[in-house]
Structures are given as structure tokens and as C-alpha cells.
PDB file of C-alpha atoms in Angstrom:
ATOM      1  CA  UNK A 732     128.341 113.468  83.181  1.00 83.00           C
ATOM      2  CA  UNK A 733     127.224 112.797  86.726  1.00 85.00           C
ATOM      3  CA  UNK A 734     123.879 113.893  88.134  1.00 91.00           C
ATOM      4  CA  UNK A 735     122.353 113.572  91.557  1.00 96.00           C
ATOM      5  CA  UNK A 736     118.644 113.417  92.239  1.00 96.00           C
ATOM      6  CA  UNK A 737     116.663 113.852  95.417  1.00 97.00           C
ATOM      7  CA  UNK A 738     112.995 113.363  96.092  1.00 95.00           C
ATOM      8  CA  UNK A 739     110.633 114.507  97.126  1.00 96.00           C
ATOM      9  CA  UNK A 740     111.490 118.186  96.679  1.00 95.00           C
ATOM     10  CA  UNK A 741     109.206 119.256  99.515  1.00 96.00           C
ATOM     11  CA  UNK A 742     107.448 117.336 102.252  1.00 97.00           C
ATOM     12  CA  UNK A 743     105.103 118.262 105.086  1.00 97.00           C
ATOM     13  CA  UNK A 744     104.709 115.573 107.718  1.00 97.00           C
ATOM     14  CA  UNK A 745     103.045 115.457 111.158  1.00 97.00           C
ATOM     15  CA  UNK A 746     105.016 114.791 114.314  1.00 97.00           C
ATOM     16  CA  UNK A 747     105.363 111.067 114.970  1.00 96.00           C
ATOM     17  CA  UNK A 748     105.016 110.023 111.326  1.00 97.00           C
ATOM     18  CA  UNK A 749     107.713 108.061 109.445  1.00 97.00           C
ATOM     19  CA  UNK A 750     110.118 109.558 106.922  1.00 97.00           C
ATOM     20  CA  UNK A 751     111.868 108.301 103.836  1.00 97.00           C
ATOM     21  CA  UNK A 752     114.012 110.567 101.655  1.00 98.00           C
ATOM     22  CA  UNK A 753     115.748 109.185  98.617  1.00 98.00           C
ATOM     23  CA  UNK A 754     118.915 110.157  96.799  1.00 98.00           C
ATOM     24  CA  UNK A 755     120.325 108.599  93.637  1.00 97.00           C
ATOM     25  CA  UNK A 756     123.445 109.325  91.641  1.00 96.00           C
ATOM     26  CA  UNK A 757     123.873 108.699  87.927  1.00 95.00           C
ATOM     27  CA  UNK A 758     126.974 108.560  85.783  1.00 91.00           C
ATOM     28  CA  UNK A 759     129.413 107.196  88.332  1.00 87.00           C
ATOM     29  CA  UNK A 760     129.955 103.974  90.240  1.00 86.00           C
ATOM     30  CA  UNK A 761     130.793 103.308  93.890  1.00 88.00           C
ATOM     31  CA  UNK A 762     130.534 106.962  94.969  1.00 90.00           C
ATOM     32  CA  UNK A 763     130.935 108.207  98.511  1.00 92.00           C
ATOM     33  CA  UNK A 764     127.520 109.427  99.626  1.00 95.00           C
ATOM     34  CA  UNK A 765     126.539 111.972 102.258  1.00 95.00           C
ATOM     35  CA  UNK A 766     123.412 113.272 104.013  1.00 96.00           C
ATOM     36  CA  UNK A 767     123.422 116.803 105.441  1.00 94.00           C
ATOM     37  CA  UNK A 768     120.778 118.826 107.235  1.00 94.00           C
ATOM     38  CA  UNK A 769     120.515 122.587 107.070  1.00 90.00           C
ATOM     39  CA  UNK A 770     118.230 124.205 109.633  1.00 83.00           C
ATOM     40  CA  UNK A 771     116.672 127.562 108.733  1.00 76.00           C
ATOM     41  CA  UNK A 772     119.380 130.218 108.530  1.00 71.00           C
ATOM     42  CA  UNK A 773     122.036 127.809 109.736  1.00 74.00           C
ATOM     43  CA  UNK A 774     125.040 126.017 108.322  1.00 82.00           C
ATOM     44  CA  UNK A 775     125.377 122.421 107.223  1.00 88.00           C
ATOM     45  CA  UNK A 776     125.318 119.507 109.632  1.00 89.00           C
ATOM     46  CA  UNK A 777     126.703 116.200 108.368  1.00 91.00           C
ATOM     47  CA  UNK A 778     124.335 113.410 109.381  1.00 93.00           C
ATOM     48  CA  UNK A 779     125.648 110.271 107.656  1.00 94.00           C
ATOM     49  CA  UNK A 780     128.238 109.271 105.106  1.00 91.00           C
ATOM     50  CA  UNK A 781     128.893 106.057 103.243  1.00 93.00           C
ATOM     51  CA  UNK A 782     131.970 104.891 101.362  1.00 89.00           C
ATOM     52  CA  UNK A 783     130.254 101.741 100.080  1.00 89.00           C
ATOM     53  CA  UNK A 784     127.275  99.448 100.441  1.00 89.00           C
ATOM     54  CA  UNK A 785     126.839  98.431 104.096  1.00 84.00           C
ATOM     55  CA  UNK A 786     129.451 101.005 105.140  1.00 90.00           C
ATOM     56  CA  UNK A 787     127.552 103.858 106.764  1.00 92.00           C
ATOM     57  CA  UNK A 788     128.917 106.171 109.432  1.00 90.00           C
ATOM     58  CA  UNK A 789     126.694 108.254 111.682  1.00 89.00           C
ATOM     59  CA  UNK A 790     127.915 111.665 112.713  1.00 86.00           C
ATOM     60  CA  UNK A 791     125.188 112.808 115.054  1.00 81.00           C
ATOM     61  CA  UNK A 792     123.064 110.612 117.373  1.00 66.00           C
ATOM     62  CA  UNK A 793     119.397 111.245 116.627  1.00 79.00           C
ATOM     63  CA  UNK A 794     116.220 109.545 115.563  1.00 89.00           C
ATOM     64  CA  UNK A 795     117.350 109.342 111.936  1.00 94.00           C
ATOM     65  CA  UNK A 796     118.933 106.415 110.123  1.00 95.00           C
ATOM     66  CA  UNK A 797     120.475 105.885 106.704  1.00 96.00           C
ATOM     67  CA  UNK A 798     120.672 102.936 104.367  1.00 95.00           C
ATOM     68  CA  UNK A 799     122.352 102.214 101.067  1.00 96.00           C
ATOM     69  CA  UNK A 800     120.411  99.406  99.378  1.00 93.00           C
ATOM     70  CA  UNK A 801     122.177  99.887  96.053  1.00 94.00           C
ATOM     71  CA  UNK A 802     125.531 101.290  95.005  1.00 94.00           C
ATOM     72  CA  UNK A 803     124.141 104.656  93.915  1.00 95.00           C
ATOM     73  CA  UNK A 804     121.120 104.944  96.183  1.00 96.00           C
ATOM     74  CA  UNK A 805     121.137 106.512  99.639  1.00 97.00           C
ATOM     75  CA  UNK A 806     118.033 106.679 101.820  1.00 97.00           C
ATOM     76  CA  UNK A 807     117.411 108.736 104.944  1.00 97.00           C
ATOM     77  CA  UNK A 808     114.702 107.431 107.267  1.00 96.00           C
ATOM     78  CA  UNK A 809     112.970 108.004 110.536  1.00 96.00           C
ATOM     79  CA  UNK A 810     110.382 105.933 112.364  1.00 95.00           C
ATOM     80  CA  UNK A 811     108.916 108.910 114.228  1.00 95.00           C
ATOM     81  CA  UNK A 812     109.556 112.503 113.220  1.00 95.00           C
ATOM     82  CA  UNK A 813     110.167 115.273 115.743  1.00 94.00           C
ATOM     83  CA  UNK A 814     109.516 118.985 115.275  1.00 94.00           C
ATOM     84  CA  UNK A 815     113.269 119.520 115.418  1.00 91.00           C
ATOM     85  CA  UNK A 816     113.689 117.354 112.305  1.00 93.00           C
ATOM     86  CA  UNK A 817     112.391 120.198 110.146  1.00 94.00           C
ATOM     87  CA  UNK A 818     114.982 121.533 107.735  1.00 93.00           C
ATOM     88  CA  UNK A 819     116.544 121.323 104.323  1.00 94.00           C
ATOM     89  CA  UNK A 820     118.100 117.919 103.651  1.00 96.00           C
ATOM     90  CA  UNK A 821     120.918 117.702 101.169  1.00 95.00           C
ATOM     91  CA  UNK A 822     122.498 114.643  99.619  1.00 97.00           C
ATOM     92  CA  UNK A 823     125.995 114.807  98.161  1.00 96.00           C
ATOM     93  CA  UNK A 824     128.498 112.510  96.467  1.00 94.00           C
ATOM     94  CA  UNK A 825     132.228 112.488  95.930  1.00 90.00           C
ATOM     95  CA  UNK A 826     134.662 110.324  94.036  1.00 84.00           C
ATOM     96  CA  UNK A 827     137.560 110.535  96.510  1.00 69.00           C
ATOM     97  CA  UNK A 828     139.460 107.285  96.726  1.00 64.00           C
ATOM     98  CA  UNK A 829     137.511 105.862  93.822  1.00 58.00           C
ATOM     99  CA  UNK A 830     139.951 106.815  91.107  1.00 59.00           C
ATOM    100  CA  UNK A 831     139.877 110.526  91.937  1.00 58.00           C
ATOM    101  CA  UNK A 832     142.404 112.494  93.946  1.00 62.00           C
ATOM    102  CA  UNK A 833     140.162 115.470  94.514  1.00 69.00           C
ATOM    103  CA  UNK A 834     137.986 115.946  97.550  1.00 73.00           C
ATOM    104  CA  UNK A 835     135.090 118.097  96.407  1.00 86.00           C
ATOM    105  CA  UNK A 836     131.529 117.002  96.950  1.00 92.00           C
ATOM    106  CA  UNK A 837     128.627 117.545  94.580  1.00 93.00           C
ATOM    107  CA  UNK A 838     125.216 118.307  95.985  1.00 95.00           C
ATOM    108  CA  UNK A 839     121.670 117.440  95.006  1.00 96.00           C
ATOM    109  CA  UNK A 840     118.815 119.968  94.849  1.00 95.00           C
ATOM    110  CA  UNK A 841     117.646 119.171  98.395  1.00 95.00           C
ATOM    111  CA  UNK A 842     114.408 118.227 100.139  1.00 96.00           C
ATOM    112  CA  UNK A 843     112.622 120.756 102.302  1.00 95.00           C
ATOM    113  CA  UNK A 844     110.966 118.952 105.216  1.00 96.00           C
ATOM    114  CA  UNK A 845     108.448 120.656 107.473  1.00 96.00           C
ATOM    115  CA  UNK A 846     107.271 118.736 110.521  1.00 96.00           C
ATOM    116  CA  UNK A 847     103.996 120.074 111.898  1.00 97.00           C
TER     117      UNK A 847
ATOM    118  CA  UNK B1087     139.520 119.231 115.366  1.00 82.00           C
ATOM    119  CA  UNK B1088     139.489 120.937 112.024  1.00 87.00           C
ATOM    120  CA  UNK B1089     137.300 124.024 111.720  1.00 91.00           C
ATOM    121  CA  UNK B1090     136.365 126.864 109.371  1.00 94.00           C
ATOM    122  CA  UNK B1091     135.423 130.369 110.446  1.00 95.00           C
ATOM    123  CA  UNK B1092     133.582 132.753 108.147  1.00 94.00           C
ATOM    124  CA  UNK B1093     132.612 136.373 108.618  1.00 89.00           C
ATOM    125  CA  UNK B1094     129.116 137.002 109.906  1.00 84.00           C
ATOM    126  CA  UNK B1095     126.574 138.174 107.400  1.00 87.00           C
ATOM    127  CA  UNK B1096     124.648 139.473 105.763  1.00 94.00           C
ATOM    128  CA  UNK B1097     127.024 141.361 103.547  1.00 96.00           C
ATOM    129  CA  UNK B1098     125.067 144.076 101.756  1.00 97.00           C
ATOM    130  CA  UNK B1099     126.551 145.684  98.644  1.00 97.00           C
ATOM    131  CA  UNK B1100     125.465 147.754  95.707  1.00 97.00           C
ATOM    132  CA  UNK B1101     125.874 146.371  92.203  1.00 97.00           C
ATOM    133  CA  UNK B1102     129.436 146.719  90.829  1.00 97.00           C
ATOM    134  CA  UNK B1103     130.963 147.000  94.306  1.00 98.00           C
ATOM    135  CA  UNK B1104     134.033 144.999  95.355  1.00 98.00           C
ATOM    136  CA  UNK B1105     133.374 141.888  97.420  1.00 97.00           C
ATOM    137  CA  UNK B1106     135.468 140.224 100.098  1.00 97.00           C
ATOM    138  CA  UNK B1107     134.186 137.399 102.281  1.00 97.00           C
ATOM    139  CA  UNK B1108     136.722 136.328 104.877  1.00 97.00           C
ATOM    140  CA  UNK B1109     137.444 132.691 105.648  1.00 97.00           C
ATOM    141  CA  UNK B1110     140.060 131.302 108.023  1.00 97.00           C
ATOM    142  CA  UNK B1111     140.677 127.722 108.957  1.00 96.00           C
ATOM    143  CA  UNK B1112     142.283 125.468 111.523  1.00 94.00           C
ATOM    144  CA  UNK B1113     143.532 122.115 110.322  1.00 90.00           C
ATOM    145  CA  UNK B1114     146.243 119.537 110.763  1.00 83.00           C
ATOM    146  CA  UNK B1115     148.119 118.615 107.646  1.00 80.00           C
ATOM    147  CA  UNK B1116     147.468 120.268 104.311  1.00 83.00           C
ATOM    148  CA  UNK B1117     143.767 120.376 103.491  1.00 89.00           C
ATOM    149  CA  UNK B1118     142.189 121.317 100.201  1.00 90.00           C
ATOM    150  CA  UNK B1119     139.986 124.420 100.419  1.00 93.00           C
ATOM    151  CA  UNK B1120     136.684 125.164  98.719  1.00 95.00           C
ATOM    152  CA  UNK B1121     134.058 127.825  98.228  1.00 97.00           C
ATOM    153  CA  UNK B1122     130.481 126.719  97.613  1.00 97.00           C
ATOM    154  CA  UNK B1123     127.502 128.913  96.694  1.00 97.00           C
ATOM    155  CA  UNK B1124     123.851 128.266  97.552  1.00 95.00           C
ATOM    156  CA  UNK B1125     121.121 130.157  95.722  1.00 94.00           C
ATOM    157  CA  UNK B1126     117.715 130.416  97.423  1.00 89.00           C
ATOM    158  CA  UNK B1127     115.927 127.086  97.646  1.00 87.00           C
ATOM    159  CA  UNK B1128     118.719 125.159  95.932  1.00 91.00           C
ATOM    160  CA  UNK B1129     121.553 122.831  96.823  1.00 92.00           C
ATOM    161  CA  UNK B1130     125.193 123.861  97.061  1.00 94.00           C
ATOM    162  CA  UNK B1131     127.311 124.380  93.957  1.00 96.00           C
ATOM    163  CA  UNK B1132     131.078 124.193  93.933  1.00 95.00           C
ATOM    164  CA  UNK B1133     132.338 127.678  93.063  1.00 97.00           C
ATOM    165  CA  UNK B1134     136.114 127.216  93.225  1.00 96.00           C
ATOM    166  CA  UNK B1135     138.835 125.239  94.935  1.00 94.00           C
ATOM    167  CA  UNK B1136     142.545 125.233  95.786  1.00 93.00           C
ATOM    168  CA  UNK B1137     144.535 122.166  96.693  1.00 88.00           C
ATOM    169  CA  UNK B1138     147.863 123.549  97.953  1.00 87.00           C
ATOM    170  CA  UNK B1139     149.466 126.660  99.371  1.00 91.00           C
ATOM    171  CA  UNK B1140     149.554 129.719  97.074  1.00 94.00           C
ATOM    172  CA  UNK B1141     147.096 128.139  94.649  1.00 94.00           C
ATOM    173  CA  UNK B1142     144.474 130.548  93.361  1.00 97.00           C
ATOM    174  CA  UNK B1143     141.034 129.178  92.546  1.00 96.00           C
ATOM    175  CA  UNK B1144     138.842 131.198  90.207  1.00 97.00           C
ATOM    176  CA  UNK B1145     135.441 130.912  88.546  1.00 97.00           C
ATOM    177  CA  UNK B1146     132.770 133.329  87.275  1.00 96.00           C
ATOM    178  CA  UNK B1147     134.851 136.346  88.313  1.00 97.00           C
ATOM    179  CA  UNK B1148     135.353 135.057  91.872  1.00 98.00           C
ATOM    180  CA  UNK B1149     138.845 134.346  93.193  1.00 98.00           C
ATOM    181  CA  UNK B1150     140.398 132.959  96.363  1.00 98.00           C
ATOM    182  CA  UNK B1151     144.044 132.283  97.230  1.00 98.00           C
ATOM    183  CA  UNK B1152     145.184 129.528  99.593  1.00 96.00           C
ATOM    184  CA  UNK B1153     147.324 131.358 102.188  1.00 96.00           C
ATOM    185  CA  UNK B1154     149.018 128.870 104.462  1.00 93.00           C
ATOM    186  CA  UNK B1155     150.889 131.501 106.487  1.00 94.00           C
ATOM    187  CA  UNK B1156     147.644 133.205 107.518  1.00 95.00           C
ATOM    188  CA  UNK B1157     145.477 130.046 107.253  1.00 96.00           C
ATOM    189  CA  UNK B1158     143.034 131.976 105.106  1.00 97.00           C
ATOM    190  CA  UNK B1159     141.042 131.528 101.896  1.00 98.00           C
ATOM    191  CA  UNK B1160     139.198 134.812 101.382  1.00 98.00           C
ATOM    192  CA  UNK B1161     136.690 135.063  98.545  1.00 98.00           C
ATOM    193  CA  UNK B1162     136.864 138.148  96.304  1.00 98.00           C
ATOM    194  CA  UNK B1163     135.089 139.547  93.278  1.00 98.00           C
ATOM    195  CA  UNK B1164     135.858 142.834  91.635  1.00 97.00           C
ATOM    196  CA  UNK B1165     132.321 143.795  90.607  1.00 96.00           C
ATOM    197  CA  UNK B1166     129.292 142.014  92.028  1.00 97.00           C
ATOM    198  CA  UNK B1167     125.961 141.627  90.289  1.00 97.00           C
ATOM    199  CA  UNK B1168     122.448 141.259  91.669  1.00 97.00           C
ATOM    200  CA  UNK B1169     122.538 137.646  90.484  1.00 96.00           C
ATOM    201  CA  UNK B1170     125.436 136.971  92.919  1.00 97.00           C
ATOM    202  CA  UNK B1171     123.037 137.273  95.857  1.00 97.00           C
ATOM    203  CA  UNK B1172     123.322 133.932  97.636  1.00 96.00           C
ATOM    204  CA  UNK B1173     124.865 132.215 100.650  1.00 95.00           C
ATOM    205  CA  UNK B1174     128.570 131.418 100.346  1.00 97.00           C
ATOM    206  CA  UNK B1175     130.203 128.554 102.274  1.00 96.00           C
ATOM    207  CA  UNK B1176     133.896 128.047 102.851  1.00 96.00           C
ATOM    208  CA  UNK B1177     135.001 124.444 103.416  1.00 94.00           C
ATOM    209  CA  UNK B1178     138.096 122.306 103.887  1.00 91.00           C
ATOM    210  CA  UNK B1179     138.821 118.639 103.357  1.00 85.00           C
ATOM    211  CA  UNK B1180     138.978 116.931 106.737  1.00 71.00           C
ATOM    212  CA  UNK B1181     142.112 114.938 107.532  1.00 62.00           C
ATOM    213  CA  UNK B1182     140.602 111.595 106.601  1.00 66.00           C
ATOM    214  CA  UNK B1183     139.726 113.228 103.287  1.00 58.00           C
ATOM    215  CA  UNK B1184     136.378 111.485 103.367  1.00 73.00           C
ATOM    216  CA  UNK B1185     134.549 114.499 104.758  1.00 83.00           C
ATOM    217  CA  UNK B1186     134.364 118.239 104.285  1.00 88.00           C
ATOM    218  CA  UNK B1187     134.195 120.713 107.167  1.00 89.00           C
ATOM    219  CA  UNK B1188     131.984 123.706 106.361  1.00 91.00           C
ATOM    220  CA  UNK B1189     131.824 127.199 107.732  1.00 93.00           C
ATOM    221  CA  UNK B1190     128.467 128.589 108.831  1.00 92.00           C
ATOM    222  CA  UNK B1191     127.938 130.467 105.563  1.00 94.00           C
ATOM    223  CA  UNK B1192     127.806 134.153 104.687  1.00 95.00           C
ATOM    224  CA  UNK B1193     124.752 135.658 103.054  1.00 95.00           C
ATOM    225  CA  UNK B1194     125.453 138.194 100.304  1.00 97.00           C
ATOM    226  CA  UNK B1195     122.761 140.663  99.268  1.00 97.00           C
ATOM    227  CA  UNK B1196     123.418 142.790  96.183  1.00 97.00           C
ATOM    228  CA  UNK B1197     121.062 145.652  95.386  1.00 97.00           C
ATOM    229  CA  UNK B1198     120.688 147.367  91.985  1.00 95.00           C
TER     230      UNK B1198
END
């Protein structure tokens, strides 16, 4: 079966510091990968998605970037964090177009980031 | 563009009460529809789905029917439990099918 991991689970970082959040998927190959942010009490905001290595689409202009160094690894980064970057970051995967005809996404446990 | 509208929360119910959380959508084409649930401090879990008109998705006592004529996908449960307290998100598959469009979520609070 497929599993998705995120780390760290929680992170407290000062303003202006760098960020690296990691997401890995097991049990599937060539997944579509997604990064979402959920601000406190708010809905989900899609940040990036990737349908393959070196194929990353950005949804919202900001000081964040994403990379996919391996097929099942998705990294969210920032060079300098802002207070507004605080939130709950969720990684997700789907198999659409990769042998599956269903569109659902499966989410990781999330990383809670607090920028102080 | 495609969008999902959910009822404002929180929805506060007593245990064993009937639950309805409204969800309506705007989309071109024929999207698939989903309900996700998020328990405190956790990621989202797929609760149920429907892929075409008149389909009924069901899981753990929850049900939702894909109504194309009213562009709705309301979530229902006949008897809620305290353990159902969570945030519920309605979502649809965006036209490119590579992305999902989520509603803003509805918080459900069930008291004993």
C-alpha cells in the first residue's frame, strides 16, 4: 500500500531564516505531487504541483519554491521566511494519468510551521 | 473558474443528531466530487467520492449524492458521534484533472 511521509512534524523558525520541508511517497512510482498551505482557521491553498521530475507548476507567487530531486520526493523551500509563511503545510499525491482514472489525492500528516 | 461553496461553520450538534453539511459547486464539464475530513492536527483523509451524476458515495455512515441538476454534493449522516468532530472539506476535480478545488471547510462540533 502507499504511504506518504512529511517531516518535520513541527518547526519554529525566526523571520529571515531558510526553510526546507520534505515529503516522500512510498509504494507507488511517478506520482503527481502537491504542496498546500493551510493558514489558521482557513481553507487549503495550493502552492505547487508536479506531474514529474523537473515538471513543477507554481500556483501562487511568493517567496517559496519547490523541487523534486527524486521521483517520490518533493521539497518545499524558502531562502528567507516571512511571518505570513506561518501555517500548516500539507503534501499530497495522486495517481491520475499514471495508470489510474480516479482523481482523488492522498494527504500526508502535515508540518506545522511557526515563524517568530 | 471552477469553485466550491460550503456552508459556514461551526455546525454544533448533540450526539445522535442528524447531520447535513451543504456543498454546491460551479464547474465546466463533469467533475468528480469528494468529501475530505480533517481531524485536529492531522492531514486530510478522503471520506467519500462520486464520479458521475446520481452517484452516491458512502463511508463510515456518511453519504453524499452527486446532484447535477442542483450542482450539489451535500454530506449527510443519520446519527453523529463525538468522534465525528472535525473539519469537513468538499472538493471537485478541476477541468485539467490534475488539481482539486477545495471549499473553505466546515467545522463540526459534536457534544455528548
